[in-house]
Coordinates of C-alpha atoms and ligand atoms in Angstrom, one line a residue:
X1 CA -24.6 -30.7 49.7
X2 CA -21.3 -31.0 47.6
X3 CA -21.7 -29.9 44.0
X4 CA -18.9 -29.8 41.4
X5 CA -19.7 -27.7 38.2
X6 CA -17.6 -28.3 35.1
X7 CA -17.0 -24.9 33.4
X8 CA -15.7 -24.2 29.6
X9 CA -15.7 -20.6 28.6
X10 CA -13.7 -19.2 25.7
X11 CA -14.6 -15.3 26.2
X12 CA -16.4 -15.0 29.5
X13 CA -20.4 -15.1 29.1
X14 CA -20.5 -18.7 30.4
X15 CA -18.3 -17.8 33.4
X16 CA -20.3 -15.3 34.4
X17 CA -22.7 -17.4 34.8
X18 CA -21.4 -20.0 36.1
X19 CA -19.8 -18.0 38.9
X20 CA -23.0 -17.3 39.6
X21 CA -24.6 -20.9 40.0
X22 CA -21.7 -21.5 42.1
X23 CA -22.4 -18.9 44.7
X24 CA -26.4 -19.1 44.6
X25 CA -25.4 -22.8 45.5
X26 CA -23.0 -22.2 48.3
X27 CA -25.7 -18.9 49.4
X28 CA -27.8 -22.4 50.1
X29 CA -25.4 -23.9 52.3
X30 CA -23.7 -26.3 49.9
X31 CA -20.4 -26.9 48.9
X32 CA -19.2 -25.6 45.2
X33 CA -16.3 -25.9 43.7
X34 CA -15.9 -24.8 39.4
X35 CA -13.3 -26.4 37.7
X36 CA -11.8 -24.8 34.8
X37 CA -11.8 -27.6 31.6
X38 CA -8.8 -26.1 29.8
X39 CA -7.3 -25.1 33.4
X40 CA -7.2 -28.0 33.9
X41 CA -7.7 -31.5 31.9
X42 CA -8.2 -33.9 34.3
X43 CA -11.3 -35.3 35.3
X44 CA -12.3 -34.2 39.4
X45 CA -13.0 -37.0 41.2
X46 CA -17.0 -36.9 41.8
X47 CA -17.2 -40.0 43.5
X48 CA -18.6 -37.5 46.8
X49 CA -20.4 -35.3 44.5
X50 CA -23.8 -35.0 44.9
X51 CA -24.9 -32.6 42.1
X52 CA -22.6 -31.9 39.1
X53 CA -22.9 -28.8 36.9
X54 CA -21.9 -28.5 33.4
X55 CA -21.7 -25.3 31.7
X56 CA -20.2 -24.3 28.5
X57 CA -20.9 -22.4 25.4
X58 CA -23.5 -23.7 22.2
X59 CA -21.0 -23.8 19.7
X60 CA -22.3 -24.7 16.9
X61 CA -25.7 -24.9 17.5
X62 CA -23.5 -28.4 19.8
X63 CA -21.9 -28.2 23.5
X64 CA -18.4 -26.7 22.9
X65 CA -16.9 -29.6 21.8
X66 CA -13.9 -28.6 24.1
X67 CA -16.3 -29.9 26.7
X68 CA -17.7 -32.8 24.8
X69 CA -13.9 -34.3 25.0
X70 CA -13.5 -33.5 28.7
X71 CA -17.0 -35.5 29.7
X72 CA -15.5 -37.8 26.8
X73 CA -12.7 -38.7 29.5
X74 CA -14.5 -38.6 32.6
X75 CA -14.7 -41.8 34.3
X76 CA -18.1 -43.6 34.5
X77 CA -20.1 -43.5 37.7
X78 CA -20.0 -47.0 39.1
X79 CA -24.0 -48.2 40.2
X80 CA -24.3 -49.6 43.4
X81 CA -27.5 -51.2 43.6
X82 CA -29.1 -49.1 46.5
X83 CA -29.0 -45.8 45.5
X84 CA -30.6 -44.1 42.8
X85 CA -28.6 -42.9 39.6
X86 CA -26.6 -39.5 40.3
X87 CA -27.7 -36.0 39.4
X88 CA -26.6 -33.4 36.6
X89 CA -27.8 -30.0 35.7
X90 CA -26.6 -28.1 32.3
X91 CA -25.9 -24.3 31.9
X92 CA -25.4 -23.0 28.6
X93 CA -24.8 -19.6 27.0
X94 CA -26.1 -19.1 23.7
X95 CA -25.7 -16.3 20.2
X96 CA -30.1 -17.6 19.2
X97 CA -30.3 -20.9 20.0
X98 CA -28.6 -23.9 22.0
X99 CA -30.0 -26.4 18.7
X100 CA -29.1 -29.6 20.3
X101 CA -26.4 -28.8 22.6
X102 CA -28.1 -29.7 26.1
X103 CA -29.7 -32.8 24.2
X104 CA -26.7 -34.7 23.5
X105 CA -24.8 -33.0 26.2
X106 CA -28.0 -35.4 28.6
X107 CA -27.1 -38.3 26.2
X108 CA -23.2 -38.3 27.2
X109 CA -23.8 -37.4 30.7
X110 CA -26.2 -40.2 30.9
X111 CA -23.5 -42.7 29.5
X112 CA -21.8 -41.9 32.2
X113 CA -24.6 -42.5 35.0
X114 CA -25.5 -39.1 36.3
X115 CA -29.3 -38.1 35.0
X116 CA -30.3 -34.1 33.9
X117 CA -32.3 -32.6 36.6
X118 CA -32.5 -29.2 33.9
X119 CA -31.3 -27.5 31.3
X120 CA -30.6 -23.6 31.0
X121 CA -30.0 -21.8 28.8
X122 CA -29.1 -17.3 28.4
X123 CA -28.7 -15.4 25.3
X124 CA -25.7 -12.8 24.5
X125 CA -27.4 -12.0 21.3
X126 CA -23.7 -9.7 20.8
X127 CA -21.1 -12.6 20.4
X128 CA -21.1 -14.9 17.2
X129 CA -17.6 -14.0 15.6
X130 CA -19.7 -14.0 11.9
X131 CA -22.9 -13.0 13.0
X132 CA -21.3 -9.9 14.7
X133 CA -19.7 -9.3 11.5
X134 CA -21.9 -9.5 9.6
X135 CA -24.4 -7.7 11.8
X136 CA -22.2 -5.3 13.1
X137 CA -22.9 -3.0 9.7
X138 CA -26.2 -3.1 10.5
X139 CA -25.9 -1.7 13.5
X140 CA -26.9 2.0 12.5
X141 CA -30.7 0.4 12.3
X142 CA -30.3 -0.6 16.4
X143 CA -32.6 1.9 17.6
X144 CA -35.2 0.8 14.7
X145 CA -34.4 -2.6 16.6
X146 CA -34.8 -1.0 20.6
X147 CA -38.0 0.5 19.0
X148 CA -39.1 -2.9 17.6
X149 CA -37.8 -4.8 20.3
X150 CA -40.5 -2.7 22.9
X151 CA -43.7 -3.6 21.1
X152 CA -42.9 -7.3 20.2
X153 CA -41.5 -8.3 23.5
X154 CA -41.9 -12.2 23.0
X155 CA -40.5 -12.2 19.4
X156 CA -37.7 -10.6 21.4
X157 CA -35.3 -13.5 20.6
X158 CA -36.4 -13.5 16.8
X159 CA -35.5 -9.8 16.4
X160 CA -32.6 -10.1 18.0
X161 CA -30.5 -11.6 14.9
X162 CA -31.1 -8.5 13.0
X163 CA -30.7 -6.7 16.0
X164 CA -28.3 -7.9 18.6
X165 CA -28.2 -5.0 21.0
X166 CA -31.9 -6.0 22.6
X167 CA -31.8 -9.6 23.7
X168 CA -29.2 -8.6 26.4
X169 CA -29.2 -10.7 29.7
X170 CA -31.1 -8.5 31.8
X171 CA -31.8 -8.4 36.0
X172 CA -34.7 -10.4 34.8
X173 CA -32.7 -13.0 33.3
X174 CA -30.5 -13.5 36.2
X175 CA -33.6 -13.5 38.3
X176 CA -34.7 -16.4 36.6
X177 CA -31.4 -18.1 36.3
X178 CA -31.3 -18.3 40.2
X179 CA -34.7 -19.9 40.5
X180 CA -33.8 -22.8 38.4
X181 CA -30.2 -23.1 40.2
X182 CA -33.0 -22.8 43.3
X183 CA -35.0 -25.6 41.7
X184 CA -32.7 -27.6 40.7
X185 CA -30.6 -28.3 44.4
X186 CA -33.7 -28.6 45.7
X187 CA -34.4 -31.3 44.0
X188 CA -30.6 -32.7 44.3
X189 CA -31.0 -32.2 47.9
X190 CA -34.1 -35.1 48.1
X191 CA -32.4 -37.0 45.2
X192 CA -35.2 -36.5 43.3
X193 CA -34.4 -38.8 40.2
X194 CA -37.9 -38.6 39.5
X195 CA -37.5 -35.0 38.4
X196 CA -34.6 -36.2 35.7
X197 CA -35.9 -35.0 32.6
X198 CA -34.5 -37.2 29.5
X199 CA -32.3 -36.2 26.2
X200 CA -35.4 -37.3 24.5
X201 CA -37.5 -34.3 26.8
X202 CA -34.9 -31.5 26.4
X203 CA -35.3 -32.3 22.5
X204 CA -39.1 -31.1 22.8
X205 CA -38.4 -27.8 23.6
X206 CA -36.2 -27.0 20.8
X207 CA -36.9 -26.2 17.8
X208 CA -36.6 -30.1 15.6
X209 CA -34.7 -29.0 12.3
X210 CA -32.0 -27.2 14.9
X211 CA -31.5 -30.2 17.1
X212 CA -31.0 -32.2 13.6
X213 CA -28.5 -29.8 12.9
X214 CA -27.1 -29.7 15.9
X215 CA -26.6 -32.9 15.5
X216 CA -24.8 -33.2 11.9
X217 CA -22.0 -30.9 12.7
X218 CA -19.1 -33.4 13.1
X219 CA -15.5 -32.3 14.2
X220 CA -14.6 -32.6 10.1
X221 CA -17.3 -29.9 9.4
X222 CA -17.0 -28.1 12.3
X223 CA -13.2 -27.4 11.5
X224 CA -13.8 -26.5 7.8
X225 CA -16.9 -24.0 9.1
X226 CA -13.8 -21.9 11.8
X227 CA -11.6 -22.3 8.7
X228 CA -8.6 -20.2 11.1
X229 CA -5.8 -18.5 9.1
X230 CA -2.9 -16.2 10.8
X231 CA -2.1 -12.7 8.7
X232 CA 1.9 -13.2 9.6
X233 CA 2.6 -9.8 8.6
X234 CA -0.2 -8.7 11.5
X235 CA 1.4 -11.3 14.0
X236 CA 3.5 -10.0 16.5
X237 CA 5.0 -13.3 17.6
X238 CA 3.3 -13.1 21.1
X239 CA 2.1 -16.5 21.7
X240 CA -1.1 -15.5 23.0
X241 CA -3.3 -17.9 20.5
X242 CA -1.0 -20.4 21.1
X243 CA -1.9 -20.1 25.1
X244 CA -5.4 -19.7 24.5
X245 CA -6.3 -23.0 22.2
X246 CA -7.2 -25.8 24.2
X247 CA -7.5 -28.3 21.4
X248 CA -3.3 -27.4 21.1
X249 CA -3.8 -27.1 17.5
X250 CA -2.4 -24.5 17.8
X251 CA 2.1 -24.6 17.7
X252 CA 5.8 -23.1 17.2
X253 CA 8.1 -23.6 17.0
X254 CA 10.0 -20.8 18.8
X255 CA 9.2 -17.4 20.2
X256 CA 9.5 -15.7 16.7
X257 CA 8.0 -17.9 13.9
X258 CA 3.7 -17.3 12.9
X259 CA 1.9 -20.3 14.7
X260 CA 1.3 -22.7 12.5
X261 CA -2.4 -24.5 12.4
X262 CA -3.0 -28.0 12.8
X263 CA -5.4 -31.0 11.8
X264 CA -7.2 -30.3 15.6
X265 CA -9.9 -27.6 16.0
X266 CA -12.6 -28.0 17.7
X267 CA -14.2 -24.6 16.5
X268 CA -13.9 -22.9 19.6
X269 CA -12.2 -19.6 18.0
X270 CA -10.5 -18.4 21.6
X271 CA -7.5 -18.0 19.1
X272 CA -9.7 -15.3 16.7
X273 CA -11.4 -14.0 20.2
X274 CA -7.9 -13.4 22.0
X275 CA -5.7 -12.2 19.4
X276 CA -4.4 -8.7 20.7
X277 CA -3.0 -7.8 17.5
X278 CA -5.8 -8.9 15.3
X279 CA -3.5 -11.3 13.1
X280 CA -6.3 -13.8 13.1
X281 CA -9.4 -13.9 10.4
X282 CA -12.3 -16.8 10.3
X283 CA -14.8 -18.0 7.9
X284 CA -17.5 -15.3 7.2
X285 CA -15.5 -13.3 10.0
X286 CA -12.2 -10.8 9.2
X287 CA -10.2 -9.9 12.4
X288 CA -11.0 -7.3 14.5
X289 CA -15.1 -7.1 13.0
X290 CA -16.2 -10.2 14.6
X291 CA -14.5 -10.0 17.6
X292 CA -16.4 -10.4 21.8
X293 CA -14.0 -8.8 24.0
X294 CA -16.5 -10.4 26.6
X295 CA -20.3 -8.8 28.6
X296 CA -20.4 -5.7 29.2
X297 CA -20.0 -4.0 32.5
X298 CA -23.7 -3.5 32.2
X299 CA -23.7 -7.8 32.1
X300 CA -21.5 -8.2 34.4
X301 CA -23.9 -5.7 37.1
X302 CA -26.7 -7.8 36.1
X303 CA -25.3 -10.9 37.3
X304 CA -23.5 -9.5 40.7
X305 CA -26.7 -7.9 42.0
X306 CA -27.2 -8.7 45.6
X307 CA -30.7 -8.0 45.9
X308 CA -31.8 -10.7 43.3
X309 CA -34.5 -12.8 43.5
Ligands
LIG1 C1 -17.6 -21.0 17.0 C2 -18.3 -20.8 17.8 C3 -20.0 -20.8 17.6 C4 -21.0 -20.6 18.1 N1 -22.8 -21.4 17.7 C5 -23.5 -20.3 17.9 C6 -24.4 -21.4 17.9 O1 -25.1 -22.7 16.7 N2 -25.8 -20.7 18.0 C7 -26.0 -19.7 19.1 O2 -26.7 -19.6 19.4 N3 -24.6 -19.2 19.8 C8 -23.4 -20.0 19.1 N4 -22.4 -18.9 19.0 C9 -22.1 -18.0 19.9 C10 -22.5 -18.2 22.0 O3 -22.4 -19.9 21.9 C11 -21.8 -17.6 22.9 O4 -21.1 -16.6 22.1 C12 -21.6 -17.7 23.8 O5 -21.9 -17.3 25.3 C13 -19.9 -17.9 24.0 O6 -19.9 -18.7 25.9 P1 -18.3 -17.8 25.9 O7 -18.1 -16.6 26.9 O8 -18.5 -18.6 27.3 O9 -16.7 -18.5 25.2 C14 -21.1 -20.0 18.5 C15 -20.1 -18.9 19.2 C16 -19.1 -18.9 18.5 C17 -17.2 -19.2 19.3

């Protein structure tokens, strides 16, 4: 089977998940290609693809708008009558809840001829800048969080709001993800399009208020809530933010000028996360305090362990 996974990842969490999925599919004998939508913004030719994966972070209770804009550019698949619809799966990473992420992405995929076989999110609660900035000062209470998390395991996702450390992915999370990939690929191999989930099915799994919230987050609101500012005093003119910006929103006249923030921001915060001189701040997130440096070595190890299953 030929598989392509479209990938957007600003700080590395989703890349870890997508690379794991890609390895899983290859180990099962399938041909799998990862397509980074920022490095290569041109949609790939999917005419021979049997299973399409879409992997991106949740941003503002929806799929990352980088991925949304990429899927908008994907040409619709032709629909020959003798062939059932094509099959896809969705992978996401989030800090707490994906909201409308999988629902709107399934709708978008359906419009271009792909049915969603299933969707899976992996939670990295320690990685959302405003959350980090607000919660970090409370980190002295981490011991309480761990004690509560051990006693009240089913409430761990909720408890990770005040105590982000206690709900990081573990070997068990990764095993579950592996089983999800196996299930999806088995169904795709026999073209079991009856097993596909509609956007309504995917919405049923999520708190309704958060799905509404995700749908309500227009680009205009996202830009307002992102509010990227660059401190000219701290900026070293290294150009990292300009290179990292996937939407061409940051520009500069020459190597010596401070980048200007334009109007095409999609709210991914990649500039904030990658600025090496802590010169960028955003909504409720002063420079430094909310920065996420990517998955920890323990998390990377969990995704790369050999003995899983
Ligand atoms: C701008 C921004 C908005 C986010 N919005 C949400 C959100 O609405 N819900 C959520 O659970 N996590 C949210 N997060 C957390 C990300 O989904 C999480 O950090 C993700 O794993 C990042 O993936 P990446 O490392 O592949 O970029 C947000 C993160 C950023 C930077």
